[in-house]
Amino acid sequence: MPRPRSDGSPPNQTTRVRLTDAAVRRAKPTTQRTLLYDTDLRGFCLSVEPSGSKAFKVIYGHEGKKRWFTIGRADALSVTRARNLARETIARVYQGGDPQSERSERKRAATFGTLVEQYLADKKVQAGKRTLGQSE
């Protein structure tokens, strides 16, 4: 039986099923987030939110901490494709990687748009310092 949360509330409802496209369609929202764990691949699950949104996730451990990696929305991916992506994610974890932190780092990296803005701002500052007689 799952332990209650630290605030005393009951844990989220969890169920083990063979995730199929039909099982994803049948999954209905409840008052709390529901996790449907796949019986074929450890750590792969479907998260059903109270709002009705469904997403495939991989739950893994890294440096003693539980990490959640969202693979994608269930309406955009088939279960077969999501399971294959989950296998790749789990393989990266076994090789010592942390897919969630890697994704966060990519999001924080400079995008092309921010680089262009920075370049144009630098050029504008440089252009403002010159006079007509000083231009090269």
Short mmCIF file of N, CA and C in Angstrom, two decimals:
data_model
loop_
_atom_site.label_atom_id
_atom_site.label_comp_id
_atom_site.label_asym_id
_atom_site.label_seq_id
_atom_site.Cartn_x
_atom_site.Cartn_y
_atom_site.Cartn_z
N MET A 1 0.84 -1.18 0.00
CA MET A 1 0.00 0.00 0.00
C MET A 1 0.89 1.25 0.00
N PRO A 2 0.60 2.22 -0.87
CA PRO A 2 1.43 3.43 -0.92
C PRO A 2 1.32 4.25 0.36
N ARG A 3 2.43 4.92 0.68
CA ARG A 3 2.45 5.76 1.87
C ARG A 3 1.70 7.06 1.62
N PRO A 4 1.12 7.64 2.67
CA PRO A 4 0.49 8.95 2.49
C PRO A 4 1.55 10.02 2.26
N ARG A 5 1.15 11.14 1.73
CA ARG A 5 2.06 12.25 1.49
C ARG A 5 2.49 12.86 2.81
N SER A 6 3.52 13.71 2.75
CA SER A 6 4.04 14.33 3.97
C SER A 6 3.00 15.23 4.64
N ASP A 7 2.05 15.78 3.86
CA ASP A 7 1.01 16.62 4.47
C ASP A 7 -0.17 15.81 4.99
N GLY A 8 -0.10 14.48 4.88
CA GLY A 8 -1.14 13.61 5.41
C GLY A 8 -2.20 13.22 4.40
N SER A 9 -2.21 13.86 3.23
CA SER A 9 -3.22 13.52 2.22
C SER A 9 -2.88 12.18 1.57
N PRO A 10 -3.88 11.51 1.03
CA PRO A 10 -3.61 10.21 0.42
C PRO A 10 -2.78 10.36 -0.84
N PRO A 11 -2.01 9.33 -1.20
CA PRO A 11 -1.19 9.39 -2.41
C PRO A 11 -2.07 9.37 -3.65
N ASN A 12 -1.48 9.76 -4.79
CA ASN A 12 -2.20 9.68 -6.05
C ASN A 12 -2.55 8.23 -6.35
N GLN A 13 -3.66 8.05 -7.01
CA GLN A 13 -4.08 6.72 -7.37
C GLN A 13 -3.17 6.19 -8.47
N THR A 14 -2.63 4.99 -8.30
CA THR A 14 -1.78 4.37 -9.31
C THR A 14 -2.34 3.01 -9.68
N THR A 15 -2.19 2.68 -10.94
CA THR A 15 -2.70 1.42 -11.46
C THR A 15 -1.70 0.88 -12.46
N ARG A 16 -1.54 -0.45 -12.49
CA ARG A 16 -0.67 -1.09 -13.48
C ARG A 16 -1.55 -1.74 -14.54
N VAL A 17 -1.31 -1.33 -15.80
CA VAL A 17 -2.06 -1.88 -16.93
C VAL A 17 -1.11 -2.00 -18.11
N ARG A 18 -1.49 -2.79 -19.08
CA ARG A 18 -0.73 -2.81 -20.33
C ARG A 18 -1.23 -1.61 -21.11
N LEU A 19 -0.36 -0.62 -21.28
CA LEU A 19 -0.78 0.59 -22.00
C LEU A 19 -0.94 0.29 -23.48
N THR A 20 -2.13 0.53 -23.97
CA THR A 20 -2.45 0.41 -25.39
C THR A 20 -3.21 1.68 -25.78
N ASP A 21 -3.40 1.86 -27.07
CA ASP A 21 -4.16 3.03 -27.51
C ASP A 21 -5.58 2.99 -26.94
N ALA A 22 -6.17 1.80 -26.85
CA ALA A 22 -7.52 1.68 -26.29
C ALA A 22 -7.51 2.02 -24.80
N ALA A 23 -6.47 1.59 -24.07
CA ALA A 23 -6.39 1.89 -22.64
C ALA A 23 -6.25 3.40 -22.42
N VAL A 24 -5.52 4.07 -23.30
CA VAL A 24 -5.37 5.52 -23.19
C VAL A 24 -6.71 6.21 -23.42
N ARG A 25 -7.46 5.75 -24.43
CA ARG A 25 -8.78 6.33 -24.69
C ARG A 25 -9.73 6.10 -23.53
N ARG A 26 -9.65 4.93 -22.89
CA ARG A 26 -10.55 4.59 -21.78
C ARG A 26 -10.20 5.33 -20.49
N ALA A 27 -9.00 5.81 -20.35
CA ALA A 27 -8.57 6.47 -19.12
C ALA A 27 -9.37 7.76 -18.92
N LYS A 28 -10.06 7.84 -17.81
CA LYS A 28 -10.91 8.99 -17.49
C LYS A 28 -10.30 9.79 -16.35
N PRO A 29 -10.48 11.11 -16.37
CA PRO A 29 -9.95 11.94 -15.27
C PRO A 29 -10.75 11.74 -13.98
N THR A 30 -10.06 11.91 -12.87
CA THR A 30 -10.69 11.88 -11.55
C THR A 30 -10.38 13.20 -10.86
N THR A 31 -10.66 13.29 -9.58
CA THR A 31 -10.41 14.54 -8.86
C THR A 31 -8.92 14.77 -8.60
N GLN A 32 -8.10 13.71 -8.68
CA GLN A 32 -6.66 13.83 -8.51
C GLN A 32 -5.97 13.24 -9.74
N ARG A 33 -4.70 13.60 -9.90
CA ARG A 33 -3.92 13.02 -11.00
C ARG A 33 -3.86 11.50 -10.81
N THR A 34 -4.05 10.79 -11.90
CA THR A 34 -3.98 9.33 -11.89
C THR A 34 -2.82 8.90 -12.76
N LEU A 35 -2.05 7.95 -12.27
CA LEU A 35 -0.93 7.40 -13.03
C LEU A 35 -1.25 5.97 -13.42
N LEU A 36 -1.19 5.69 -14.71
CA LEU A 36 -1.38 4.33 -15.20
C LEU A 36 -0.01 3.83 -15.63
N TYR A 37 0.59 2.96 -14.82
CA TYR A 37 1.92 2.43 -15.11
C TYR A 37 1.81 1.28 -16.09
N ASP A 38 2.75 1.25 -17.04
CA ASP A 38 2.79 0.20 -18.04
C ASP A 38 3.35 -1.08 -17.42
N THR A 39 2.75 -2.20 -17.74
CA THR A 39 3.26 -3.48 -17.21
C THR A 39 4.46 -3.98 -18.01
N ASP A 40 4.67 -3.48 -19.22
CA ASP A 40 5.76 -3.95 -20.07
C ASP A 40 7.08 -3.22 -19.84
N LEU A 41 7.04 -1.94 -19.50
CA LEU A 41 8.24 -1.15 -19.39
C LEU A 41 8.24 -0.41 -18.06
N ARG A 42 9.15 -0.78 -17.20
CA ARG A 42 9.23 -0.17 -15.87
C ARG A 42 9.57 1.33 -15.97
N GLY A 43 8.80 2.15 -15.27
CA GLY A 43 9.02 3.59 -15.25
C GLY A 43 8.20 4.36 -16.27
N PHE A 44 7.58 3.68 -17.21
CA PHE A 44 6.77 4.32 -18.26
C PHE A 44 5.33 4.36 -17.79
N CYS A 45 4.71 5.54 -17.89
CA CYS A 45 3.33 5.65 -17.42
C CYS A 45 2.56 6.71 -18.20
N LEU A 46 1.27 6.67 -18.01
CA LEU A 46 0.36 7.68 -18.55
C LEU A 46 -0.17 8.47 -17.37
N SER A 47 -0.03 9.77 -17.43
CA SER A 47 -0.54 10.65 -16.38
C SER A 47 -1.85 11.25 -16.88
N VAL A 48 -2.92 11.08 -16.09
CA VAL A 48 -4.22 11.64 -16.44
C VAL A 48 -4.53 12.72 -15.41
N GLU A 49 -4.60 13.96 -15.86
CA GLU A 49 -4.85 15.09 -14.97
C GLU A 49 -6.35 15.27 -14.76
N PRO A 50 -6.75 15.93 -13.66
CA PRO A 50 -8.17 16.19 -13.42
C PRO A 50 -8.82 16.99 -14.56
N SER A 51 -8.04 17.80 -15.26
CA SER A 51 -8.56 18.59 -16.37
C SER A 51 -8.87 17.73 -17.59
N GLY A 52 -8.37 16.48 -17.60
CA GLY A 52 -8.60 15.59 -18.73
C GLY A 52 -7.40 15.44 -19.63
N SER A 53 -6.36 16.25 -19.45
CA SER A 53 -5.17 16.12 -20.30
C SER A 53 -4.41 14.85 -19.91
N LYS A 54 -3.83 14.23 -20.93
CA LYS A 54 -3.10 12.97 -20.73
C LYS A 54 -1.72 13.12 -21.33
N ALA A 55 -0.71 12.63 -20.61
CA ALA A 55 0.67 12.73 -21.09
C ALA A 55 1.43 11.46 -20.71
N PHE A 56 2.33 11.05 -21.61
CA PHE A 56 3.21 9.94 -21.34
C PHE A 56 4.43 10.46 -20.58
N LYS A 57 4.84 9.73 -19.55
CA LYS A 57 5.97 10.14 -18.73
C LYS A 57 6.86 8.96 -18.43
N VAL A 58 8.12 9.29 -18.12
CA VAL A 58 9.08 8.30 -17.62
C VAL A 58 9.49 8.77 -16.24
N ILE A 59 9.44 7.88 -15.28
CA ILE A 59 9.86 8.20 -13.92
C ILE A 59 11.12 7.41 -13.65
N TYR A 60 12.18 8.12 -13.25
CA TYR A 60 13.47 7.46 -13.03
C TYR A 60 14.17 8.12 -11.86
N GLY A 61 15.22 7.49 -11.40
CA GLY A 61 16.01 8.05 -10.31
C GLY A 61 17.36 8.53 -10.81
N HIS A 62 17.80 9.69 -10.29
CA HIS A 62 19.11 10.22 -10.64
C HIS A 62 19.70 10.86 -9.40
N GLU A 63 20.87 10.38 -8.98
CA GLU A 63 21.56 10.88 -7.79
C GLU A 63 20.64 10.88 -6.57
N GLY A 64 19.91 9.80 -6.42
CA GLY A 64 19.06 9.63 -5.24
C GLY A 64 17.75 10.41 -5.28
N LYS A 65 17.46 11.08 -6.39
CA LYS A 65 16.23 11.86 -6.49
C LYS A 65 15.32 11.27 -7.56
N LYS A 66 14.02 11.36 -7.30
CA LYS A 66 13.04 10.90 -8.27
C LYS A 66 12.86 12.00 -9.32
N ARG A 67 12.97 11.62 -10.59
CA ARG A 67 12.84 12.59 -11.68
C ARG A 67 11.70 12.17 -12.60
N TRP A 68 10.98 13.16 -13.12
CA TRP A 68 9.88 12.93 -14.05
C TRP A 68 10.28 13.54 -15.39
N PHE A 69 10.14 12.77 -16.45
CA PHE A 69 10.45 13.25 -17.79
C PHE A 69 9.20 13.06 -18.64
N THR A 70 8.64 14.15 -19.12
CA THR A 70 7.44 14.07 -19.95
C THR A 70 7.85 13.81 -21.39
N ILE A 71 7.34 12.73 -21.94
CA ILE A 71 7.66 12.35 -23.32
C ILE A 71 6.80 13.15 -24.29
N GLY A 72 5.51 13.25 -24.00
CA GLY A 72 4.62 14.01 -24.87
C GLY A 72 3.17 13.77 -24.53
N ARG A 73 2.34 14.56 -25.14
CA ARG A 73 0.89 14.44 -24.91
C ARG A 73 0.35 13.20 -25.58
N ALA A 74 -0.61 12.57 -24.93
CA ALA A 74 -1.16 11.32 -25.44
C ALA A 74 -1.96 11.52 -26.72
N ASP A 75 -2.49 12.72 -26.94
CA ASP A 75 -3.23 12.95 -28.17
C ASP A 75 -2.30 13.18 -29.37
N ALA A 76 -1.01 13.39 -29.13
CA ALA A 76 -0.05 13.63 -30.21
C ALA A 76 0.82 12.42 -30.52
N LEU A 77 0.90 11.46 -29.61
CA LEU A 77 1.76 10.28 -29.78
C LEU A 77 0.95 9.00 -29.63
N SER A 78 1.33 8.00 -30.39
CA SER A 78 0.76 6.68 -30.16
C SER A 78 1.50 6.03 -29.00
N VAL A 79 0.91 5.03 -28.40
CA VAL A 79 1.55 4.34 -27.28
C VAL A 79 2.84 3.68 -27.74
N THR A 80 2.84 3.11 -28.94
CA THR A 80 4.04 2.44 -29.45
C THR A 80 5.20 3.43 -29.59
N ARG A 81 4.92 4.59 -30.17
CA ARG A 81 5.97 5.61 -30.33
C ARG A 81 6.44 6.12 -28.97
N ALA A 82 5.51 6.35 -28.06
CA ALA A 82 5.86 6.84 -26.72
C ALA A 82 6.70 5.80 -25.97
N ARG A 83 6.35 4.52 -26.12
CA ARG A 83 7.11 3.46 -25.44
C ARG A 83 8.54 3.40 -26.00
N ASN A 84 8.69 3.57 -27.31
CA ASN A 84 10.03 3.57 -27.91
C ASN A 84 10.85 4.76 -27.40
N LEU A 85 10.23 5.93 -27.32
CA LEU A 85 10.93 7.10 -26.77
C LEU A 85 11.27 6.89 -25.30
N ALA A 86 10.40 6.21 -24.57
CA ALA A 86 10.66 5.92 -23.16
C ALA A 86 11.86 4.98 -23.04
N ARG A 87 11.95 3.99 -23.92
CA ARG A 87 13.11 3.08 -23.90
C ARG A 87 14.40 3.85 -24.14
N GLU A 88 14.38 4.79 -25.09
CA GLU A 88 15.57 5.59 -25.36
C GLU A 88 15.93 6.44 -24.15
N THR A 89 14.93 7.00 -23.50
CA THR A 89 15.16 7.83 -22.31
C THR A 89 15.75 7.00 -21.18
N ILE A 90 15.21 5.83 -20.97
CA ILE A 90 15.70 4.95 -19.90
C ILE A 90 17.12 4.49 -20.22
N ALA A 91 17.41 4.26 -21.50
CA ALA A 91 18.78 3.88 -21.89
C ALA A 91 19.76 5.01 -21.56
N ARG A 92 19.36 6.27 -21.80
CA ARG A 92 20.23 7.40 -21.44
C ARG A 92 20.46 7.46 -19.94
N VAL A 93 19.43 7.13 -19.16
CA VAL A 93 19.58 7.13 -17.70
C VAL A 93 20.58 6.05 -17.28
N TYR A 94 20.49 4.85 -17.88
CA TYR A 94 21.41 3.77 -17.54
C TYR A 94 22.85 4.10 -17.95
N GLN A 95 23.02 4.97 -18.93
CA GLN A 95 24.35 5.38 -19.34
C GLN A 95 24.88 6.54 -18.50
N GLY A 96 24.13 6.92 -17.47
CA GLY A 96 24.58 7.96 -16.55
C GLY A 96 24.03 9.34 -16.84
N GLY A 97 23.16 9.46 -17.82
CA GLY A 97 22.60 10.76 -18.18
C GLY A 97 21.41 11.13 -17.31
N ASP A 98 21.01 12.38 -17.40
CA ASP A 98 19.82 12.87 -16.73
C ASP A 98 18.99 13.62 -17.77
N PRO A 99 18.07 12.94 -18.45
CA PRO A 99 17.34 13.57 -19.55
C PRO A 99 16.59 14.84 -19.15
N GLN A 100 16.06 14.90 -17.95
CA GLN A 100 15.31 16.09 -17.54
C GLN A 100 16.22 17.30 -17.43
N SER A 101 17.39 17.15 -16.82
CA SER A 101 18.30 18.29 -16.71
C SER A 101 18.88 18.67 -18.08
N GLU A 102 19.07 17.68 -18.95
CA GLU A 102 19.55 17.97 -20.30
C GLU A 102 18.52 18.82 -21.05
N ARG A 103 17.25 18.48 -20.90
CA ARG A 103 16.19 19.25 -21.55
C ARG A 103 16.15 20.67 -21.00
N SER A 104 16.29 20.81 -19.68
CA SER A 104 16.29 22.13 -19.05
C SER A 104 17.45 22.98 -19.56
N GLU A 105 18.62 22.38 -19.71
CA GLU A 105 19.78 23.11 -20.21
C GLU A 105 19.57 23.56 -21.64
N ARG A 106 18.96 22.72 -22.47
CA ARG A 106 18.69 23.11 -23.85
C ARG A 106 17.72 24.29 -23.91
N LYS A 107 16.73 24.28 -23.02
CA LYS A 107 15.77 25.39 -23.01
C LYS A 107 16.43 26.69 -22.57
N ARG A 108 17.40 26.59 -21.66
CA ARG A 108 18.08 27.79 -21.17
C ARG A 108 19.13 28.30 -22.16
N ALA A 109 19.55 27.46 -23.08
CA ALA A 109 20.57 27.86 -24.05
C ALA A 109 20.03 28.98 -24.93
N ALA A 110 20.93 29.79 -25.42
CA ALA A 110 20.53 30.91 -26.26
C ALA A 110 19.90 30.41 -27.56
N THR A 111 18.78 30.99 -27.92
CA THR A 111 18.12 30.64 -29.17
C THR A 111 18.61 31.59 -30.25
N PHE A 112 18.33 31.27 -31.47
CA PHE A 112 18.76 32.10 -32.57
C PHE A 112 18.18 33.51 -32.45
N GLY A 113 16.92 33.59 -32.04
CA GLY A 113 16.27 34.89 -31.89
C GLY A 113 16.95 35.76 -30.86
N THR A 114 17.32 35.18 -29.72
CA THR A 114 17.99 35.98 -28.69
C THR A 114 19.39 36.39 -29.14
N LEU A 115 20.06 35.53 -29.89
CA LEU A 115 21.38 35.90 -30.42
C LEU A 115 21.27 37.05 -31.41
N VAL A 116 20.26 37.04 -32.26
CA VAL A 116 20.06 38.12 -33.22
C VAL A 116 19.77 39.43 -32.49
N GLU A 117 18.88 39.36 -31.48
CA GLU A 117 18.56 40.56 -30.70
C GLU A 117 19.82 41.13 -30.03
N GLN A 118 20.62 40.24 -29.46
CA GLN A 118 21.84 40.69 -28.80
C GLN A 118 22.81 41.31 -29.81
N TYR A 119 22.95 40.69 -30.97
CA TYR A 119 23.83 41.21 -32.02
C TYR A 119 23.38 42.59 -32.47
N LEU A 120 22.07 42.73 -32.73
CA LEU A 120 21.55 44.02 -33.19
C LEU A 120 21.69 45.09 -32.12
N ALA A 121 21.49 44.72 -30.86
CA ALA A 121 21.66 45.68 -29.77
C ALA A 121 23.11 46.13 -29.68
N ASP A 122 24.05 45.20 -29.84
CA ASP A 122 25.47 45.55 -29.82
C ASP A 122 25.82 46.46 -30.99
N LYS A 123 25.30 46.17 -32.17
CA LYS A 123 25.58 47.00 -33.35
C LYS A 123 24.97 48.39 -33.19
N LYS A 124 23.82 48.47 -32.57
CA LYS A 124 23.16 49.77 -32.35
C LYS A 124 24.00 50.63 -31.41
N VAL A 125 24.55 50.02 -30.36
CA VAL A 125 25.41 50.75 -29.42
C VAL A 125 26.67 51.22 -30.14
N GLN A 126 27.27 50.34 -30.95
CA GLN A 126 28.48 50.71 -31.68
C GLN A 126 28.18 51.82 -32.69
N ALA A 127 27.04 51.73 -33.37
CA ALA A 127 26.69 52.74 -34.36
C ALA A 127 26.45 54.10 -33.71
N GLY A 128 25.93 54.10 -32.52
CA GLY A 128 25.66 55.35 -31.83
C GLY A 128 26.94 56.05 -31.38
N LYS A 129 28.04 55.36 -31.27
CA LYS A 129 29.30 55.94 -30.79
C LYS A 129 30.06 56.64 -31.92
N ARG A 130 29.75 56.35 -33.15
CA ARG A 130 30.50 56.91 -34.27
C ARG A 130 29.89 58.22 -34.75
N THR A 131 30.72 59.03 -35.34
CA THR A 131 30.27 60.23 -36.05
C THR A 131 30.56 60.03 -37.52
N LEU A 132 30.07 60.89 -38.33
CA LEU A 132 30.25 60.74 -39.78
C LEU A 132 31.71 60.71 -40.16
N GLY A 133 32.53 61.53 -39.54
CA GLY A 133 33.96 61.58 -39.87
C GLY A 133 34.73 60.39 -39.35
N GLN A 134 34.19 59.62 -38.39
CA GLN A 134 34.91 58.50 -37.80
C GLN A 134 34.55 57.15 -38.43
N SER A 135 33.59 57.13 -39.33
CA SER A 135 33.17 55.85 -39.88
C SER A 135 34.27 55.24 -40.73
N GLU A 136 34.36 53.97 -40.76
CA GLU A 136 35.43 53.26 -41.44
C GLU A 136 35.06 52.93 -42.87
#
